[in-house]
Coordinates of C-alpha atoms and ligand atoms in Angstrom, one line a residue:
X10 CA 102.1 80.5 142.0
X11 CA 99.3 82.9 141.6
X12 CA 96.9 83.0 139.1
X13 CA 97.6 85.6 136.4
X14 CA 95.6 88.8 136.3
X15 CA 92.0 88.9 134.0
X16 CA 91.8 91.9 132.4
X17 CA 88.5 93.4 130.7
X18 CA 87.1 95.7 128.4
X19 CA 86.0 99.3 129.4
X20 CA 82.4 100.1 128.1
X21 CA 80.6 102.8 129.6
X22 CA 83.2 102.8 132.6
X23 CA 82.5 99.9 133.3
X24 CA 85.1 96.9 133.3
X25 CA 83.2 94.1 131.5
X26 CA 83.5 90.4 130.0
X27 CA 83.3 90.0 126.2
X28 CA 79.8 88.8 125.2
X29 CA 81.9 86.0 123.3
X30 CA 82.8 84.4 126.9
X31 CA 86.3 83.7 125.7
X32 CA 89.6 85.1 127.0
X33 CA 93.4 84.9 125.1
X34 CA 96.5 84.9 127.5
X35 CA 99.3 87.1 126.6
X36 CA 103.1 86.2 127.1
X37 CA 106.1 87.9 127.6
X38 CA 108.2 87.9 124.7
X39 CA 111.6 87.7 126.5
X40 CA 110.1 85.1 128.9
X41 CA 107.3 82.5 127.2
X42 CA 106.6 81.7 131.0
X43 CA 105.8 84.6 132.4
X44 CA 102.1 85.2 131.8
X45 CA 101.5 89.2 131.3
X46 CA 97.3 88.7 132.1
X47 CA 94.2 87.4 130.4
X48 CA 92.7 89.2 128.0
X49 CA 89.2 89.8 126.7
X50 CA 88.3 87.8 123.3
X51 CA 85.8 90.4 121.7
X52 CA 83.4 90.3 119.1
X53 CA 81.3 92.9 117.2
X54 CA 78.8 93.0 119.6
X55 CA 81.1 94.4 122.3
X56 CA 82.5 96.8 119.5
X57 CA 78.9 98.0 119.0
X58 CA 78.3 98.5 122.9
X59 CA 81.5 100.7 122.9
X60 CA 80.2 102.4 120.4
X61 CA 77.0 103.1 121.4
X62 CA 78.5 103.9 124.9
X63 CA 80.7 106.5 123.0
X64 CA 78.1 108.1 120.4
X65 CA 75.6 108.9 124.2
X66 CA 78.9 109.9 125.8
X67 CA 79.6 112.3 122.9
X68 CA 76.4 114.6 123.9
X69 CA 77.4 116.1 127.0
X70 CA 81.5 115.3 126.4
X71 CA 81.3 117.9 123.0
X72 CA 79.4 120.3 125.4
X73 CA 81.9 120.7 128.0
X74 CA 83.8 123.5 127.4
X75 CA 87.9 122.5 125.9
X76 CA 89.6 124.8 129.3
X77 CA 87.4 121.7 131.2
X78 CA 88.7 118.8 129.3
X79 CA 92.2 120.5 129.5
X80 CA 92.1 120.0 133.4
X81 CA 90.5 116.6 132.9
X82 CA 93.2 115.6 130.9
X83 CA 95.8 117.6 132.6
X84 CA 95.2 115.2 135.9
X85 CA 96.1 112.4 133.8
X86 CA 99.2 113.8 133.1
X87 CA 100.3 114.0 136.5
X88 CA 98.8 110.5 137.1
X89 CA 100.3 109.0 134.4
X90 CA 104.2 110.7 135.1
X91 CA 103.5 109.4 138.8
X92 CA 102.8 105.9 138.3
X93 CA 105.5 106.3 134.9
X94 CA 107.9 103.2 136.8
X95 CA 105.0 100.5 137.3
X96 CA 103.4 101.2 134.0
X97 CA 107.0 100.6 131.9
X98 CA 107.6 97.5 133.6
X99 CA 104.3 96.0 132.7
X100 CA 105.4 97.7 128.8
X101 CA 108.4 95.9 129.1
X102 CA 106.7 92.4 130.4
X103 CA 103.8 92.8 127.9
X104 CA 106.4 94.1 124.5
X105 CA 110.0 93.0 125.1
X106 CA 111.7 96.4 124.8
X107 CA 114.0 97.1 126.8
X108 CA 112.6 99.3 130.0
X109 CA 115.0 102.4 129.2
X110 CA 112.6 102.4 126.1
X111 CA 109.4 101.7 127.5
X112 CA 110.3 105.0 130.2
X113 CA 110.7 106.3 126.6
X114 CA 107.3 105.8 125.1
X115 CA 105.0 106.1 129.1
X116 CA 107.2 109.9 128.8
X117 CA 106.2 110.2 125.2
X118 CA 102.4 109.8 126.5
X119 CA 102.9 112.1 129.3
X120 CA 104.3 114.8 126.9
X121 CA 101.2 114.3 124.5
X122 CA 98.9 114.3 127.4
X123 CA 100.0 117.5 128.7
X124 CA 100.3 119.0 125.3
X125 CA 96.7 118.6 124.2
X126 CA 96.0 119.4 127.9
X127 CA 97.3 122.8 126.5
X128 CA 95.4 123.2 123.5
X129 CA 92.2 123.0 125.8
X130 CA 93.0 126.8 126.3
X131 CA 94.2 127.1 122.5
X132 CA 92.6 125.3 120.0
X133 CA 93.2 128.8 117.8
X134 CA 91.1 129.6 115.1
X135 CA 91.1 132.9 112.6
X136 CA 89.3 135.8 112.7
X137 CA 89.4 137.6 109.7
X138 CA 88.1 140.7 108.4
X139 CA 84.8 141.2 106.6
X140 CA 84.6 142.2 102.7
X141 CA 81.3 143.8 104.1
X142 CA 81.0 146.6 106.4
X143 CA 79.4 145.9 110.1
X144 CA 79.9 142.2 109.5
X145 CA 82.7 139.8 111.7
X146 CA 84.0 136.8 110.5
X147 CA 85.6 133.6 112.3
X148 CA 86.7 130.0 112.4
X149 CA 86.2 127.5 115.3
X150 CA 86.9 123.8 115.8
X151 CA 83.9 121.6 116.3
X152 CA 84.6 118.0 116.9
X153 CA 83.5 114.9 114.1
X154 CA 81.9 112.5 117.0
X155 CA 83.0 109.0 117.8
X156 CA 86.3 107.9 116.7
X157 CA 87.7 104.6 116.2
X158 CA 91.9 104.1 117.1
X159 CA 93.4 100.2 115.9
X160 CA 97.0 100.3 117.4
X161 CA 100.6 98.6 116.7
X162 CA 102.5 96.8 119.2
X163 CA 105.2 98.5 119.4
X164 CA 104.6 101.6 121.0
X165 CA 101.7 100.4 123.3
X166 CA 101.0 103.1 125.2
X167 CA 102.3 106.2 122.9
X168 CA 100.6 105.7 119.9
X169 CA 97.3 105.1 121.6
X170 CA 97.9 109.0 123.8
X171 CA 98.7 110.5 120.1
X172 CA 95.6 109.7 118.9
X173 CA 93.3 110.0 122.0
X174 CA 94.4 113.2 123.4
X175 CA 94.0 115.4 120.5
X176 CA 90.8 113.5 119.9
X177 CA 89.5 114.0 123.4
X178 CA 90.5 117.7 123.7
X179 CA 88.2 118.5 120.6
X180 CA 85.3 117.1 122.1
X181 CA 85.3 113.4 120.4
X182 CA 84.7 110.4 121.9
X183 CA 86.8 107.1 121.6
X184 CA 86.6 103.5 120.8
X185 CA 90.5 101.9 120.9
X186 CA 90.9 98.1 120.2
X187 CA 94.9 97.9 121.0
X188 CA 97.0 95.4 119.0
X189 CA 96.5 91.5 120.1
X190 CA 100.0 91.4 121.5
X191 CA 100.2 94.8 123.9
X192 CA 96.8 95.4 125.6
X193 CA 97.8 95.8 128.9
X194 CA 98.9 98.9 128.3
X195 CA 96.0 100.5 126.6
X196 CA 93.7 99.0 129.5
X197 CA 96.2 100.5 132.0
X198 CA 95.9 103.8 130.0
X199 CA 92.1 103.9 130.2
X200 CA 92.3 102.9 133.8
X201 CA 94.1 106.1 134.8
X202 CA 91.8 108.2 132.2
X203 CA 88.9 107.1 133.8
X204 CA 90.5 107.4 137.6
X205 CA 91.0 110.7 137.0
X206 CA 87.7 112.5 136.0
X207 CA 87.2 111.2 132.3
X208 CA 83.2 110.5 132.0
X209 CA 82.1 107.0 130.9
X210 CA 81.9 106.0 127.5
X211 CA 84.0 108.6 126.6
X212 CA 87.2 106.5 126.4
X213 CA 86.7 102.4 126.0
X214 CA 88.4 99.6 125.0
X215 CA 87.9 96.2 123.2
X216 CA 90.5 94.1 123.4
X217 CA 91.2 91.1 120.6
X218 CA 91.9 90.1 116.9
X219 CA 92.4 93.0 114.2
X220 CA 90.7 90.4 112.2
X221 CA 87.7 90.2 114.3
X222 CA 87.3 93.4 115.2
X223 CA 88.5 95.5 112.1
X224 CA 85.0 95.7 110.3
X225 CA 83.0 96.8 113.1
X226 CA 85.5 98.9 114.1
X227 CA 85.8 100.8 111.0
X228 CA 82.0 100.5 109.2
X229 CA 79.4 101.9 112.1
X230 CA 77.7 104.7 110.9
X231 CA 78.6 106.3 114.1
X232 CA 82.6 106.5 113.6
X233 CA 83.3 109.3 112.3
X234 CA 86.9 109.2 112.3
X235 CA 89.5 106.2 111.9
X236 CA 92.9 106.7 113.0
X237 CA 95.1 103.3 112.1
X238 CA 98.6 103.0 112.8
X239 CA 100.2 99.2 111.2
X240 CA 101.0 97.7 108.2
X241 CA 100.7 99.2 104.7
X242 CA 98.8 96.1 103.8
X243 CA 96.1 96.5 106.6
X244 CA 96.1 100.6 106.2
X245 CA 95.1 100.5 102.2
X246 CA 91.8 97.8 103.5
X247 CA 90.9 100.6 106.2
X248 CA 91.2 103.3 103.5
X249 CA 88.8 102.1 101.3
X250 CA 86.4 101.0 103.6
X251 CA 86.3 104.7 104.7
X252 CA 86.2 105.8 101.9
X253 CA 82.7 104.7 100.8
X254 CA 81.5 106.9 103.6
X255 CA 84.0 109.7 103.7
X256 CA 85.2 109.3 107.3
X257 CA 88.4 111.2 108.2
X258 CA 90.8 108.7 108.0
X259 CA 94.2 109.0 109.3
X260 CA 97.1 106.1 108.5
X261 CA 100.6 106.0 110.1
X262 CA 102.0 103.0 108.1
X263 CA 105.4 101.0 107.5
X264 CA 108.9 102.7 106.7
X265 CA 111.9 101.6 105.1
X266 CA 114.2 104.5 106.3
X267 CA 117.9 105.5 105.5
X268 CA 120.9 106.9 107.2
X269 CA 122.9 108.5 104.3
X270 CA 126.8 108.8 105.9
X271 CA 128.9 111.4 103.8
X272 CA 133.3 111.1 103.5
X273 CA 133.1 114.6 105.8
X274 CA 130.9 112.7 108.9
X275 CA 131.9 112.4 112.4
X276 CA 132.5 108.6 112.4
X277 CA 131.8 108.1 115.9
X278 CA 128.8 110.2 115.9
X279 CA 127.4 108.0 113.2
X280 CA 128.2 104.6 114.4
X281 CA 125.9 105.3 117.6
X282 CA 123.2 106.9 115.0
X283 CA 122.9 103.5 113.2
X284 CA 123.4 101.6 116.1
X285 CA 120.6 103.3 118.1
X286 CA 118.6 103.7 115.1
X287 CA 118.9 100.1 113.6
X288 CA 118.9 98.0 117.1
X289 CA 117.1 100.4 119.3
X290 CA 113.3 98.6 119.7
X291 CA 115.0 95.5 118.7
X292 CA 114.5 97.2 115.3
X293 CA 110.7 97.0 115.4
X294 CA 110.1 101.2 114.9
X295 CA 108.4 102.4 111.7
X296 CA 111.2 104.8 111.8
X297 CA 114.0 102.1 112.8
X298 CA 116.9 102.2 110.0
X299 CA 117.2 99.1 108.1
X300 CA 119.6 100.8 105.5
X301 CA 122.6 102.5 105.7
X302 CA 124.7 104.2 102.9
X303 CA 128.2 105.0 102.9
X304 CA 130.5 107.1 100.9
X305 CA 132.8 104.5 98.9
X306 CA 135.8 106.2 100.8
X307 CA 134.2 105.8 104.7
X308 CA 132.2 102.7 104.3
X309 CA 135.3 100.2 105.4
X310 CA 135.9 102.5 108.0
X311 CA 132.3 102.9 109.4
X312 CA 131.2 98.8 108.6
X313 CA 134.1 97.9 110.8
X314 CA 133.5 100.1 113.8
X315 CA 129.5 99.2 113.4
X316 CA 129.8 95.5 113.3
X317 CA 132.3 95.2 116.4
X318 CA 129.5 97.6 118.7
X319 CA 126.6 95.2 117.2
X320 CA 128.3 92.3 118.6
X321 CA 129.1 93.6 121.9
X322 CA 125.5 94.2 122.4
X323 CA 123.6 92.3 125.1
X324 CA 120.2 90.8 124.1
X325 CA 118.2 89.8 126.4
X326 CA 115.2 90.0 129.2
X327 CA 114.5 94.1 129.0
X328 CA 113.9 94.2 132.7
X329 CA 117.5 93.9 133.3
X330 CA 118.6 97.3 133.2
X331 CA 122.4 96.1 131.7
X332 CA 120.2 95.0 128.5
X333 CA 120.4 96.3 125.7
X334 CA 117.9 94.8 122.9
X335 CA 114.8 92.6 123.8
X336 CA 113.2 89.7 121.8
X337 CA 111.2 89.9 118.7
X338 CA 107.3 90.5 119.4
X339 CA 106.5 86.9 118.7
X340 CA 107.1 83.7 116.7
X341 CA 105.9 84.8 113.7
X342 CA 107.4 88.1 113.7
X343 CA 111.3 86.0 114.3
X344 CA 110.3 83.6 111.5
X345 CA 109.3 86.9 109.5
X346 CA 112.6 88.6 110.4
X347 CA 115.1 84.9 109.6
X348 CA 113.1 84.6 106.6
X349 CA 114.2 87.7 105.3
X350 CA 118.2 87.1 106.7
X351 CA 118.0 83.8 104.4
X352 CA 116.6 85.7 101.1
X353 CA 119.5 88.7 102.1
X354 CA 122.3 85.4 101.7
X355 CA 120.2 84.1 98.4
X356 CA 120.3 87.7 96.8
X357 CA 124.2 87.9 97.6
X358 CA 124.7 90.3 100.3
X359 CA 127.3 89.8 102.4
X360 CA 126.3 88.6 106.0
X361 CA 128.9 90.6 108.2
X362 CA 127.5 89.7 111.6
X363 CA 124.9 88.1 113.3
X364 CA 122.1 86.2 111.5
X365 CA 120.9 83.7 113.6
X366 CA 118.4 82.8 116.3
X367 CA 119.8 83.6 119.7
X368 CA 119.3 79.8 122.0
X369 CA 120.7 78.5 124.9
X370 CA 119.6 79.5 128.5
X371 CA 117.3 82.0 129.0
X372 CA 117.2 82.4 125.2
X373 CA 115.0 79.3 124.5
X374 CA 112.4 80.8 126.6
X375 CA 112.0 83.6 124.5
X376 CA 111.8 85.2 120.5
X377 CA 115.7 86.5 120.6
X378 CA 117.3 87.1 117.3
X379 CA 121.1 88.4 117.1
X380 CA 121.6 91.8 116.0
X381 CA 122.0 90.9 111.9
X382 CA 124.3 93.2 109.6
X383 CA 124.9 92.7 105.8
X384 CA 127.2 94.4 103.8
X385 CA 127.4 94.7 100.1
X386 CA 123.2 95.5 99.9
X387 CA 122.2 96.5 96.3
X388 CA 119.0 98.4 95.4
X389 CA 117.7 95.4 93.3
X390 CA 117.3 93.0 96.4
X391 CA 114.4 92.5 98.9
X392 CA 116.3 93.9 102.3
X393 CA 116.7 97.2 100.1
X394 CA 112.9 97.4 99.3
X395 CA 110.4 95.7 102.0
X396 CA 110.2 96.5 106.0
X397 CA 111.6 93.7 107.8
X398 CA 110.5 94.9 111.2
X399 CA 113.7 93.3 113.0
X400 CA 117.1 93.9 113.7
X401 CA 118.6 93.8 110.3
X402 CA 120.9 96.5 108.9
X403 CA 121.9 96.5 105.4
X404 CA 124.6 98.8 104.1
X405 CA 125.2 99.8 100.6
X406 CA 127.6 102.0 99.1
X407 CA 127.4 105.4 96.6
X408 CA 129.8 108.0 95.3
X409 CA 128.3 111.2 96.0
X410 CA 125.2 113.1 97.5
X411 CA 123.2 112.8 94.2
X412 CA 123.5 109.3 94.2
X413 CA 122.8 108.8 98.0
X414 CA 119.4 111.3 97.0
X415 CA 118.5 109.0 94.5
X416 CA 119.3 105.9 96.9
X417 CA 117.4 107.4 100.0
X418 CA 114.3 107.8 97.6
X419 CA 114.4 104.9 95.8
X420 CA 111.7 103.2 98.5
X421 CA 107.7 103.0 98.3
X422 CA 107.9 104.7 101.9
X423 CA 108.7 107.5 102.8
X424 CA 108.9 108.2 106.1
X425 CA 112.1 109.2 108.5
X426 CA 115.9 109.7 106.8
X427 CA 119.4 111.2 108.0
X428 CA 122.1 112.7 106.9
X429 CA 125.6 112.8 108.7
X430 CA 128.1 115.3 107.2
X431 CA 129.7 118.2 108.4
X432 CA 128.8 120.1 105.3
X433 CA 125.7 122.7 105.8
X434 CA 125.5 122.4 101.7
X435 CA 125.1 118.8 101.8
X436 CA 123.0 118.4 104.8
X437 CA 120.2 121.4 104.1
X438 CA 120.4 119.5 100.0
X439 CA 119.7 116.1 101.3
X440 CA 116.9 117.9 103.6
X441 CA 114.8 119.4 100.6
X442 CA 115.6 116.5 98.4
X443 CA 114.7 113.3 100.2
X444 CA 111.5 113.1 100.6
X445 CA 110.5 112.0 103.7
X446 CA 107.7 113.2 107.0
X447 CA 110.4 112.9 109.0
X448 CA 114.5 114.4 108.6
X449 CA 117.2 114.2 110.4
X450 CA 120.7 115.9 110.9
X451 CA 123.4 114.0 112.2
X452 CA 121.0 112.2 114.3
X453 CA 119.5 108.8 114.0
X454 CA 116.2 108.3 112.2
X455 CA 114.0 107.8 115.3
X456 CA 113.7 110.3 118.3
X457 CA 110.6 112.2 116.8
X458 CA 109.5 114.6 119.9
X459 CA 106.1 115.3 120.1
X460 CA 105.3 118.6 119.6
X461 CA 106.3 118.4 115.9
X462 CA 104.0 116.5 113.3
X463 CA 104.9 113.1 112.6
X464 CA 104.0 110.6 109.6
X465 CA 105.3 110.0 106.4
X466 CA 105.1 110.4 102.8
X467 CA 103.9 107.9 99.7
X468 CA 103.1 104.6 101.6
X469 CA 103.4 105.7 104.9
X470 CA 100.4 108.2 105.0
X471 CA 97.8 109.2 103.5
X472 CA 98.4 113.0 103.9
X473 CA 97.9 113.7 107.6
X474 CA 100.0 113.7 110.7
X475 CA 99.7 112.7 114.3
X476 CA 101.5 114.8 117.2
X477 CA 102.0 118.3 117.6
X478 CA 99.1 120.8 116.9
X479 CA 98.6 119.9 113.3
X480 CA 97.3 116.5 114.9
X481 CA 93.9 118.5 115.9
X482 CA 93.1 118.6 111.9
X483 CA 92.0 115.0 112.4
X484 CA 89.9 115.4 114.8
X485 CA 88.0 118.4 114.3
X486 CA 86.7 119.9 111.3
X487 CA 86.3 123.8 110.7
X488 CA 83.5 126.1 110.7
X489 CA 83.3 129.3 108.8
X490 CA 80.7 131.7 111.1
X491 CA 79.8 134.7 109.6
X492 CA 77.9 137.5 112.1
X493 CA 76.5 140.2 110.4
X494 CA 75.4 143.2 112.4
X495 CA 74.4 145.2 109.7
X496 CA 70.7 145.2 109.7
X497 CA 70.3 144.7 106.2
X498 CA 71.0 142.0 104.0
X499 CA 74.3 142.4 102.2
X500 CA 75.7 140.2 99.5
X501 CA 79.6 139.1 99.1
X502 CA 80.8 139.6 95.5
X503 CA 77.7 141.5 95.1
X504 CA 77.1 144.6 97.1
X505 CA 80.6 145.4 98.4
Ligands
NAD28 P1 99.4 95.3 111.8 O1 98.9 96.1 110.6 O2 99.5 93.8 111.6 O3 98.4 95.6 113.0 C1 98.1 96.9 113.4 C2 96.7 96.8 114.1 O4 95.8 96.5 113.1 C3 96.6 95.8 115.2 O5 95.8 96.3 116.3 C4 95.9 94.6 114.6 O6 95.2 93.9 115.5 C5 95.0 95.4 113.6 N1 94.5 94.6 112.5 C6 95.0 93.4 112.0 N2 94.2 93.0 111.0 C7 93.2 93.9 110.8 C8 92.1 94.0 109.9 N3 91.9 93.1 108.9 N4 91.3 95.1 110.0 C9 91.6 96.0 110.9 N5 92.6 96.0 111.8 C10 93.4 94.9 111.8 O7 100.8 95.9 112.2 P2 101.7 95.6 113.4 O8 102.4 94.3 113.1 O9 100.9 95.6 114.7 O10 102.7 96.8 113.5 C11 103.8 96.8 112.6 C12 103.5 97.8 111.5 O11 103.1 99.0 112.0 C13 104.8 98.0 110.7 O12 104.5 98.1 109.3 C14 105.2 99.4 111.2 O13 106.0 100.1 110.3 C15 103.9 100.1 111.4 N6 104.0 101.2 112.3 C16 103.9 102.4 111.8 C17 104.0 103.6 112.6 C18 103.9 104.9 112.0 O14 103.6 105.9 112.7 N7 104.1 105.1 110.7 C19 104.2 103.4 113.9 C20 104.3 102.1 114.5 C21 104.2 101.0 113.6

């Protein structure tokens, strides 16, 4: 057997060994055996050479003018959709999803990349008429300088392109330390960026612990931005550690999201929405649906039809194409996700399905959990309230849309709902009144497309939003310029 492959971090485009001199292995969640690659065990003081790389990359990369970076980044668009197969299967080794997803989240990087490829010959600002005579007024964009991304798991390589191409198309440089469990796909990612024209030190990457890395990462006076998508718990440390210096910080956090299923829905159409939505990514989206509510008159009906589809579903190694759920992440996260099943049976819902770990076989070899349905949920237990980051569903029960309202928003998160009714009244009520980032009608609550913001309310964020154009508010900041071509000195408020 050949020795697995050593990967390194990307400082000043160069591929380099940590200065600690120590390496981690990484795993494939569906297969324990299969060895993904080696991976570099960084400390602070390859943090601080990325950083330094990026703050003397930032001089000439803010200087080239945004139609350049556009074709930059444009080419690694085309590289990226060209190598799209190669770089899902590794997704799928290095994740567990299955590989129909991880074509999913390579495309979703390729649509971001040629989006903010786009905005190279955009990036609009205002111009806006003078109070004064002979005098033009104007906004532009100028970038904030080096900014620091910390990354989730479970979108490897998407998360990582929202946050570096709207970054890079204003003119910022880039520090990225991916999550512990998927860095082969960040390092593949920064590969092709710097294949295809990106300057060094422009985009690098230090791979290793959140713990480790998370304080250099965030308190260098040279990052100017922080953009952290993970838990609510990590998210409120990295907000107030920038807050003492006011960098732009921008959080993505947990969810705890609903699909609200009215007496008028299409039955079918919903079933597949909560399926899809609750099992898809083994249930490990921010905007996976861990609850479900039915009208009292439907929820028989629907439970029935869910619960036989959850258990025809086959769980297993994602690089079989008939599969259709992977593994949990790791260990922990299956002990997380069984712990929370057992305190569902203590609080008295009613386990309808599923439940257990998934052994036997090819099982043992990897973190497989069955798909996991309880009935019978009530808003006072802790599968109502917390993420469990897993595939467990909990359905509860309401009378009518007020109630589901009040259900849907009776969460400290806030950030993707449904509704599925055939009623325009109800569905356009239940989209002003739930508040959410994200809303959906009679559709799941994942499949966010790119080109519209996304993030969340209350715990989820902290007020800004990745994708689409509004994600360029992060990463820039605006400048008022006032020309006056007057000749003499006039004064606003004063003179006019
Ligand atoms: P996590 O918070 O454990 O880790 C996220 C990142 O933070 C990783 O890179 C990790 O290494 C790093 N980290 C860990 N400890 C740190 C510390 N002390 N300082 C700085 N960084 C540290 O989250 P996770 O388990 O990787 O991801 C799951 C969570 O992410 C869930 O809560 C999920 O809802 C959330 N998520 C949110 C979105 C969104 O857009 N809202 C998207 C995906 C995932």
């Amino acid at each position: 057997m050949s020795s697995p492959k050593v990967f390194k971090n990307l400082i000043n485009g160069e591929w380099v060994d940590s200065k600690s001199g120590q390496t981690y292995e990484n795993r494939n969640p569906a297969d324990t055996n299969d060895v993904v690659g080696i991976f570099q065990k960084s400390n602070a003081d390859d943090v601080k050479d990325a950083i330094d790389a990026a703050s003397e990359a930032y001089k000439k990369w803010r200087l080239v003018p945004a139609p350049k970076r556009g074709e930059i980044i444009y080419r690694i668009g085309a590289r990226l959709t060209q190598d799209k197969e190669a770089l899902s299967q590794m997704m799928t080794r290095e994740m567990g999803k299955i590989i129909a997803e991880t074509r999913g989240d390579t495309q979703e990087a390729i649509d971001m990349t040629f989006y903010m490829a786009g905005e190279g010959r955009r990036l609009f600002g205002m111009t806006t008429p003078s109070e004064m005579p002979n005098k033009f007024n104007m906004t532009i964009r100028q970038p904030l300088g080096v900014c620091s991304f910390i990354t989730p798991w479970n979108f490897p390589m998407a998360i990582p392109s929202w946050k570096s191409m709207p970054a890079l198309i204003c003119g910022n440089t880039i520090v990225i330390k991916p999550a512990t469990e998927t860095p082969a796909s960040v390092v593949n990612f920064a590969r092709i960026c710097q294949e295809e024209g990106l300057p060094p030190g422009v985009l690098n990457v230090v791979t290793g612990s959140g713990a480790t890395l998370g304080d250099p990462m965030i308190n260098n006076s040279a990052i100017k931005v922080v953009s952290f998508t993970g838990s609510t718990e990590i998210g409120r440390k990295i907000s107030e550690a920038c807050a003492t210096n006011f960098k732009h910080c921008c959080l993505e956090m947990g969810g705890k999201n609903i699909q609200i299923v009215m007496d008028d829905a299409n039955l079918e159409l919903a079933v597949d929405g909560a399926l899809w939505g609750a099992f898809g990514t083994t249930g490990q989206r921010c905007t996976a649906t861990s609850r479900v509510i039915c009208h009292k008159d439907i929820v028989k009906k629907f439970t029935n039809a869910l619960v036989e589809r959850a258990k025809a579903l086959k769980v297993g190694n994602g690089l079989d194409e008939t599969v259709q759920m992977g593994p949990c992440i790791n260990a922990a996260q299956r002990e997380t996700v069984l712990g929370y099943i057992e305190i569902g049976k203590k609080e008295g819902a009613k386990l309808i399905t599923g439940g257990e770990k998934l052994t036997g076989g090819d099982y043992d070899k990897g973190y497989f959990v069955q798909p996991t349905i309880f009935a019978e949920v009530t808003q006072d237990m802790r599968i109502w309230k917390e993420e469990i980051f897993g595939p467990v569903l909990g359905i509860g029960v309401f009378d009518n849309l007020d109630q589901a309202i009040e259900m849907a928003n009776d969460t400290p998160y806030g950030l993707s709902a449904s509704i599925f009714t055939q009623d325009v009244n109800k569905a356009y009520t239940a989209m002003r009144d739930v508040y959410t980032g994200i809303f959906y009608v009679n559709a799941p609550t994942i499949g966010a497309e790119t080109h519209l913001p996304f993030g969340g309310t209350k715990e989820t964020g902290n007020g800004h939003r990745e994708a689409s154009a509004v994600a360029l508010d992060v990463f820039s900041e605006w400048k008022s310029c006032y020309v006056d071509f007057s000749g003499s000195l006039q004064r606003p408020q004063i003179d006019n």
